[in-house]
C-alpha positions as a LaTeX table, in Angstrom:
\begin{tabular}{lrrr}
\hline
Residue & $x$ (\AA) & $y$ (\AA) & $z$ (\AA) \\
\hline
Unk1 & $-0.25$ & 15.57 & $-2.72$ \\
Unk2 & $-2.94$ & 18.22 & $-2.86$ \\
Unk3 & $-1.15$ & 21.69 & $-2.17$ \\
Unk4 & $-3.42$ & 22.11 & 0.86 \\
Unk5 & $-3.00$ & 19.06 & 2.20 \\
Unk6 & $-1.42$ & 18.19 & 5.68 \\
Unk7 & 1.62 & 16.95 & 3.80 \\
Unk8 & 2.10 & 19.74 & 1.80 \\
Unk9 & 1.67 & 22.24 & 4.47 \\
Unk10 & 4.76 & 21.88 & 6.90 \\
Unk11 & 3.41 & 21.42 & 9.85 \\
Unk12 & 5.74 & 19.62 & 12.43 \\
Unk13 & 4.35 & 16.39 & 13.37 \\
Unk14 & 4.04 & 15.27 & 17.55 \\
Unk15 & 4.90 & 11.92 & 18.14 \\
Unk16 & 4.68 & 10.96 & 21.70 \\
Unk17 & 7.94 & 10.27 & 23.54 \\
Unk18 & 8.08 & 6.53 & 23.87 \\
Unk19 & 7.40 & 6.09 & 19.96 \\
Unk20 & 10.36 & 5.65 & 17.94 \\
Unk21 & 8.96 & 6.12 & 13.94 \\
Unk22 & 10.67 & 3.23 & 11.43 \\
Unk23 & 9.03 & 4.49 & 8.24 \\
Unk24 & 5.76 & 6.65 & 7.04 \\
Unk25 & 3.11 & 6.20 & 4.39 \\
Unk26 & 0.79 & 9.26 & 3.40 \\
Unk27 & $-2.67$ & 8.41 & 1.75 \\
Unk28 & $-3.14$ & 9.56 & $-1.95$ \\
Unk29 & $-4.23$ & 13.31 & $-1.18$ \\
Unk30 & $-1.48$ & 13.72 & 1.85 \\
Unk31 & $-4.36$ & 14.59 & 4.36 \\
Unk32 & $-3.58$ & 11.10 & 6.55 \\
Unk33 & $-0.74$ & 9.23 & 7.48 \\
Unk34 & 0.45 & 5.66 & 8.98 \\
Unk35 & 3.85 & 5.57 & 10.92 \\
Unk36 & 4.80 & 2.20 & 12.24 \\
Unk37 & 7.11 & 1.80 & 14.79 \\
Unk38 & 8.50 & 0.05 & 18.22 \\
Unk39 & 6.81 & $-1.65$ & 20.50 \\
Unk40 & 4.55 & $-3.15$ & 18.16 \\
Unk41 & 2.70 & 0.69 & 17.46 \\
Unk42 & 1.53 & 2.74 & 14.82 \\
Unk43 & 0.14 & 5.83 & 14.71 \\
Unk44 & $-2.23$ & 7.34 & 12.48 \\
Unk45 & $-2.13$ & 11.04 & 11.46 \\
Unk46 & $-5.28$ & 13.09 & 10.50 \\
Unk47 & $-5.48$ & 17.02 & 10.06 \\
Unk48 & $-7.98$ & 17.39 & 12.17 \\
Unk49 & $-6.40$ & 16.46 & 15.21 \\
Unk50 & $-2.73$ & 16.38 & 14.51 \\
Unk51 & $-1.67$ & 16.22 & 17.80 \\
Unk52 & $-3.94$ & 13.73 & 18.91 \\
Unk53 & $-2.42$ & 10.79 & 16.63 \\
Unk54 & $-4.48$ & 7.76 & 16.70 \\
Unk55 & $-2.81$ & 5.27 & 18.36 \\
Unk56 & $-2.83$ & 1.51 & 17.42 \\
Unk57 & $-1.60$ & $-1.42$ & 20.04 \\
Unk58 & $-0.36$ & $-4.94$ & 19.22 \\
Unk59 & $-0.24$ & $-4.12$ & 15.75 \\
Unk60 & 2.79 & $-5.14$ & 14.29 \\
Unk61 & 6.60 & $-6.47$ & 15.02 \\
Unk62 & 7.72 & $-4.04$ & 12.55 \\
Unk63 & 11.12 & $-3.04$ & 12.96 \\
Unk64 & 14.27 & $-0.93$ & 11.31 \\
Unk65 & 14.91 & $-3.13$ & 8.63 \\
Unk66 & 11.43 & $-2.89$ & 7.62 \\
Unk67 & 11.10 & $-2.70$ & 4.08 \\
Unk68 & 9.84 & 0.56 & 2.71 \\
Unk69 & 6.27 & 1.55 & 2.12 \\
Unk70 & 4.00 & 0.89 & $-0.54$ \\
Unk71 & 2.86 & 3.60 & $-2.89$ \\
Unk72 & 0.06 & 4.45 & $-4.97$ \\
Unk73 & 3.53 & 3.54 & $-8.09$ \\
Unk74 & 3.90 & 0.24 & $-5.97$ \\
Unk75 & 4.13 & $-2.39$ & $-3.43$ \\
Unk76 & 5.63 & $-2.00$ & $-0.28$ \\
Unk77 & 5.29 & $-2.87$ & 3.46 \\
Unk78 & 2.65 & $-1.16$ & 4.33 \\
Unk79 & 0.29 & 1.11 & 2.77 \\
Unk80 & $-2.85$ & 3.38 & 3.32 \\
Unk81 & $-6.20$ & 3.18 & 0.51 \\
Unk82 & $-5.86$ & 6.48 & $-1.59$ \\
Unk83 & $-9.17$ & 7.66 & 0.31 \\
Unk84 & $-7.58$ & 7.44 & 3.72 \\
Unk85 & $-10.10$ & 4.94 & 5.22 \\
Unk86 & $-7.87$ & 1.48 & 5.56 \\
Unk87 & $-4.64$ & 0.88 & 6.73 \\
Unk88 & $-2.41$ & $-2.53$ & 5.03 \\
Unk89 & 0.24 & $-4.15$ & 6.62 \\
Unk90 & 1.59 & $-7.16$ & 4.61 \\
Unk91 & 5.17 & $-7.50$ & 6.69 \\
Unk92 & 5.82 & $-8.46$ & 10.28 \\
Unk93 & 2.19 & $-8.93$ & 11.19 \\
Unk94 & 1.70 & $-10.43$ & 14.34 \\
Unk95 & 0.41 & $-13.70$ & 12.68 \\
Unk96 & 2.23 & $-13.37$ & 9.40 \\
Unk97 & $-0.72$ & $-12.62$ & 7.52 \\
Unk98 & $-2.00$ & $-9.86$ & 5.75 \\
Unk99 & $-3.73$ & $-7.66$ & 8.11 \\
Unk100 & $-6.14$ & $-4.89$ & 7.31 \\
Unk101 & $-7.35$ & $-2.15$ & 9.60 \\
Unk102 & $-9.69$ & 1.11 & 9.78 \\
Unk103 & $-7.62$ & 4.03 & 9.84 \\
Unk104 & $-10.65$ & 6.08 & 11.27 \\
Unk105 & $-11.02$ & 3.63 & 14.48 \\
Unk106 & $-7.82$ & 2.32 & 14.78 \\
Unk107 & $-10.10$ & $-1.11$ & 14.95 \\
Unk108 & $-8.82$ & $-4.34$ & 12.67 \\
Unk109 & $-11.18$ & $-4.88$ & 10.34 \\
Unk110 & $-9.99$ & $-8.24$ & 8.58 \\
Unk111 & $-7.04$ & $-10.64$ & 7.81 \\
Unk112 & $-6.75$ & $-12.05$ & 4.72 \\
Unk113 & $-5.47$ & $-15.49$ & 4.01 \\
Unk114 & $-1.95$ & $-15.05$ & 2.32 \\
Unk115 & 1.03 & $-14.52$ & 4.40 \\
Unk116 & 4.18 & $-12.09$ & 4.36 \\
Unk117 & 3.88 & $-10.09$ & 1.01 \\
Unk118 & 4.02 & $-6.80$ & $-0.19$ \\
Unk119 & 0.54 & $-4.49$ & $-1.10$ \\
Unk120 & $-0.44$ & $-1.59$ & $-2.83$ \\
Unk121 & $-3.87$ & $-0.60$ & $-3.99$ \\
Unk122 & $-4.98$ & 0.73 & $-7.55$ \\
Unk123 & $-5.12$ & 4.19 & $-7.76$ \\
Unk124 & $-8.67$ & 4.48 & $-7.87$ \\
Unk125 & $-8.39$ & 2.27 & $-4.39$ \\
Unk126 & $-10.87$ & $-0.46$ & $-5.89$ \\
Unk127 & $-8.33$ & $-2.88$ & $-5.70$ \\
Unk128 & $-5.60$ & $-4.55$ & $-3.58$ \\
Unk129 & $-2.45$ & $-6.09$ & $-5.00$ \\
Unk130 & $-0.24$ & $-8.69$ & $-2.54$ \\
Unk131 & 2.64 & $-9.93$ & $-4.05$ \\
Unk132 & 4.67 & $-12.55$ & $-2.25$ \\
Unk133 & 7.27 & $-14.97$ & $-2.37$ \\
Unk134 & 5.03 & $-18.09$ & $-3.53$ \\
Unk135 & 2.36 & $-15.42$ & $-5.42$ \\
Unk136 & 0.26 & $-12.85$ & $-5.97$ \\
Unk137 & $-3.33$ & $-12.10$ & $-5.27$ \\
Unk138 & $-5.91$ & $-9.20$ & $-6.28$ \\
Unk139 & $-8.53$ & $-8.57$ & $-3.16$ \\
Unk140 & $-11.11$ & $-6.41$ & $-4.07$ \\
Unk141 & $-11.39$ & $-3.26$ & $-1.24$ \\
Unk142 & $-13.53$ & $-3.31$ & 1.32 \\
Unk143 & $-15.66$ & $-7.04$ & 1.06 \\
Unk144 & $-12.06$ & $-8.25$ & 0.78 \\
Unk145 & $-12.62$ & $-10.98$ & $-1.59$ \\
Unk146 & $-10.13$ & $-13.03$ & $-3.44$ \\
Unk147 & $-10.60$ & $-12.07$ & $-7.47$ \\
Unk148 & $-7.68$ & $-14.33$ & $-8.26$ \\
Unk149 & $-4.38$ & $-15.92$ & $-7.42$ \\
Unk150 & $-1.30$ & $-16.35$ & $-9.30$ \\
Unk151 & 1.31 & $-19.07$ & $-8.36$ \\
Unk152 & 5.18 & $-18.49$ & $-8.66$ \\
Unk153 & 7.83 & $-20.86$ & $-9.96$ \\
Unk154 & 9.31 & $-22.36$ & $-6.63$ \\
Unk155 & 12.50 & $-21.87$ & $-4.93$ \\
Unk156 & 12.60 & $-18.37$ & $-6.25$ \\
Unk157 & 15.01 & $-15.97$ & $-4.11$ \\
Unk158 & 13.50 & $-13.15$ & $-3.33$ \\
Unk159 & 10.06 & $-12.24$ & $-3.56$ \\
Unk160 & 7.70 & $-10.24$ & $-5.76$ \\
Unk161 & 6.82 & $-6.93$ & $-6.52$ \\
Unk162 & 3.77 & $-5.17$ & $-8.32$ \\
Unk163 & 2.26 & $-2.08$ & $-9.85$ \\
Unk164 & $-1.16$ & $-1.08$ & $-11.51$ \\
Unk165 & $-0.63$ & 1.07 & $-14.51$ \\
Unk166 & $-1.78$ & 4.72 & $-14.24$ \\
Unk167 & $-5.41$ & 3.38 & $-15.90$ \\
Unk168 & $-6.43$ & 1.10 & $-13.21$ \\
Unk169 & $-6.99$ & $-1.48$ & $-16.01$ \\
Unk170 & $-3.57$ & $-3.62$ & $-16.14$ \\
Unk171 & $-1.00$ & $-4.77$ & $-13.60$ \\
Unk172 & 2.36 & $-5.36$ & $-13.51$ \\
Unk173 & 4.21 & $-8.49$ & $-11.30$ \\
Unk174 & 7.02 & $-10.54$ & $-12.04$ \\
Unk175 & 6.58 & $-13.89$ & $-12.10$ \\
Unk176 & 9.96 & $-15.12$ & $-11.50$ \\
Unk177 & 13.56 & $-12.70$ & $-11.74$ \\
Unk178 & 13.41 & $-11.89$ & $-15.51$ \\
Unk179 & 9.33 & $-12.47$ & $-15.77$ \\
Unk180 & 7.16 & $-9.72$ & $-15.65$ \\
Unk181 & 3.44 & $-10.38$ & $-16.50$ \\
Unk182 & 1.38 & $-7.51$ & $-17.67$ \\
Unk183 & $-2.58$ & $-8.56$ & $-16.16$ \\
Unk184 & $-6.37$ & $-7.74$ & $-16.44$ \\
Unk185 & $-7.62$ & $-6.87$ & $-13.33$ \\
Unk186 & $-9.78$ & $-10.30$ & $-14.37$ \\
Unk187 & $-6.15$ & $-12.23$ & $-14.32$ \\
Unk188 & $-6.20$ & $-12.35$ & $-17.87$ \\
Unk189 & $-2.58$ & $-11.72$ & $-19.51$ \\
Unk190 & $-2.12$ & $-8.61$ & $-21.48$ \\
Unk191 & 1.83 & $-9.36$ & $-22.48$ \\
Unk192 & 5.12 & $-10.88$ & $-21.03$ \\
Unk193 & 8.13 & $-9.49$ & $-20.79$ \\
Unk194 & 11.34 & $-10.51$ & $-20.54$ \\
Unk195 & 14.21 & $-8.52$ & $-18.47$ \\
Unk196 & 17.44 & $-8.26$ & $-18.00$ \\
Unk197 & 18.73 & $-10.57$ & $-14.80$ \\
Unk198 & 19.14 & $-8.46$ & $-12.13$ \\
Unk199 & 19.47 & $-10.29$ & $-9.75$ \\
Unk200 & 16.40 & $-10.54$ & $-7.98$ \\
Unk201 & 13.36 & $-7.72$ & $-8.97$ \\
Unk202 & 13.19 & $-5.79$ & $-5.79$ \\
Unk203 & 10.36 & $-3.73$ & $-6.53$ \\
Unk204 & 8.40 & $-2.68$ & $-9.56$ \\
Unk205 & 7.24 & 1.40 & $-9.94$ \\
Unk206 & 4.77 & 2.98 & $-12.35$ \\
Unk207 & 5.10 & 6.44 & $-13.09$ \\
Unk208 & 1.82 & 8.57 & $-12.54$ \\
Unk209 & 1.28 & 10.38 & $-16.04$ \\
Unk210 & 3.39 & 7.46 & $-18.82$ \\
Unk211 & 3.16 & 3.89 & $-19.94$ \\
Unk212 & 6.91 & 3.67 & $-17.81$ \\
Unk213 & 7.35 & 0.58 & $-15.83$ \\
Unk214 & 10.60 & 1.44 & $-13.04$ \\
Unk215 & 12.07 & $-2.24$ & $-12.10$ \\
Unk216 & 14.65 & $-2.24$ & $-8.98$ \\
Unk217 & 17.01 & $-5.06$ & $-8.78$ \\
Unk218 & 20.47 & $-6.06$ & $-6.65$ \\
Unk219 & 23.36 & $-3.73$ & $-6.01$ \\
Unk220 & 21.60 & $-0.76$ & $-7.07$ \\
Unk221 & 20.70 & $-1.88$ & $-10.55$ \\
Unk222 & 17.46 & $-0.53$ & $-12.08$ \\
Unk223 & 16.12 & $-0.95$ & $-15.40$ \\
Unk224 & 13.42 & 1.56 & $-17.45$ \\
Unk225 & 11.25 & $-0.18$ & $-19.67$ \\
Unk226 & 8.44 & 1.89 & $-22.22$ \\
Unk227 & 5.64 & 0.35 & $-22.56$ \\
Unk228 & 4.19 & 3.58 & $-24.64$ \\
Unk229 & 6.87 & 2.15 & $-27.28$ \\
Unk230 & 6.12 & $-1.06$ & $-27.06$ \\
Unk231 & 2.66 & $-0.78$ & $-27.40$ \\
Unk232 & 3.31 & 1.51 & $-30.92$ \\
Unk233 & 5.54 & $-1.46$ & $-32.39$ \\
Unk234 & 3.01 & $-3.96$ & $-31.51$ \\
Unk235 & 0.21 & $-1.99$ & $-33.25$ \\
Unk236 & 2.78 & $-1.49$ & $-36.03$ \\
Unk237 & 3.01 & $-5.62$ & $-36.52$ \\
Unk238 & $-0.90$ & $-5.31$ & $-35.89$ \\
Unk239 & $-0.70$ & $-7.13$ & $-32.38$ \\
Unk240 & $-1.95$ & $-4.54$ & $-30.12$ \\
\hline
\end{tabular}
């Protein structure tokens, strides 16, 4: 986060008493946060009134087991745009779908039609990534249009997980447990690669300043895959 952000600066956060936090999810800068929790609540956090947190009703049946939060390396539950504006929730909505709302208002401002799944938005927060168990779909911010869809192989266990790249231009999903398609933000493919099983992918994290895809599976296994390299071999066999 920026040094003089809210997150960087220490500053003890008031949650009223009734509230019980399950996770947290910081906008790109640290200057707002989202923090669902029980009774169907979250709470949005913004500098200029820290202890007035925003609070939002009816707006989730998120719970302990929740999975983690999305990132600007990732998908996760829940996530807010890198400007601070919209908050995504793509688990334990109250009508399993996608729901999107305006972190400023605390107001819903649309669902989208694709149900439990994982988010994250590029980093530039032009785009919107939902990967789920049957696919994955890019929403464009803010009209919230469908760009494109991409169907999974069925009876997959487990779901999917995604990533943009650090250049806002390619994606990264996998497409079944030892798929991972590289994509345009068009859909187009870029490459396919093939992975170790582990088990199921659990979640897929790009680092911030390298061409280094991060790739969670089962029982703690993780793999590290180079895409810097790869790309140098393929322009060595004159594929790139």
């Amino acid at each position: 986060p920026n040094p003089t952000s809210f997150l960087a600066s220490g500053i003890p956060i008031p949650l009223p008493k009734d509230f019980s936090p399950h996770s947290i999810s910081w906008n790109a800068d640290g200057q707002r946060a989202v923090i669902p929790g029980s009774n169907k609540r979250m709470l949005v956090l913004n500098p200029a009134s820290p202890d007035k947190p925003l609070l939002i009703e009816n707006a989730s049946s998120s719970h302990i087991s929740l999975p983690g939060p999305a990132s600007p390396s990732g998908t996760g539950s829940i996530i807010l745009s890198p400007d601070g504006r919209w908050i995504v929730s793509g688990r334990y909505t109250m009508d399993t779908r996608v729901t999107i709302w305006d972190a400023t208002t605390g107001k819903g401002a649309a669902k989208l039609d694709t149900p439990n799944c994982h988010v994250t938005f590029s980093r530039d927060g032009r785009h919107l990534l939902a990967t789920g168990f049957n696919d994955a779909t890019l929403w464009e911010t803010g009209s919230w249009k469908r760009l494109w869809r991409k169907e999974r192989q069925p009876l997959l266990s487990g779901g999917s997980a995604g990533a943009f790249l650090p250049d806002n231009k390619v994606l990264a999903w996998n497409r079944d447990n030892t798929t991972i398609d590289l994509l345009s933000l068009n859909g187009d493919p870029v490459a396919t690669l093939q992975v170790p099983d582990i088990g199921f992918i659990a979640s897929i994290r790009a680092a911030q300043s390298s061409d280094r895809l991060f790739i969670g599976g089962m029982e703690g296994r993780m793999l590290s895959l180079d895409l810097g390299q790869l790309r140098k071999e393929l322009a060595a066999l004159h594929l790139d």
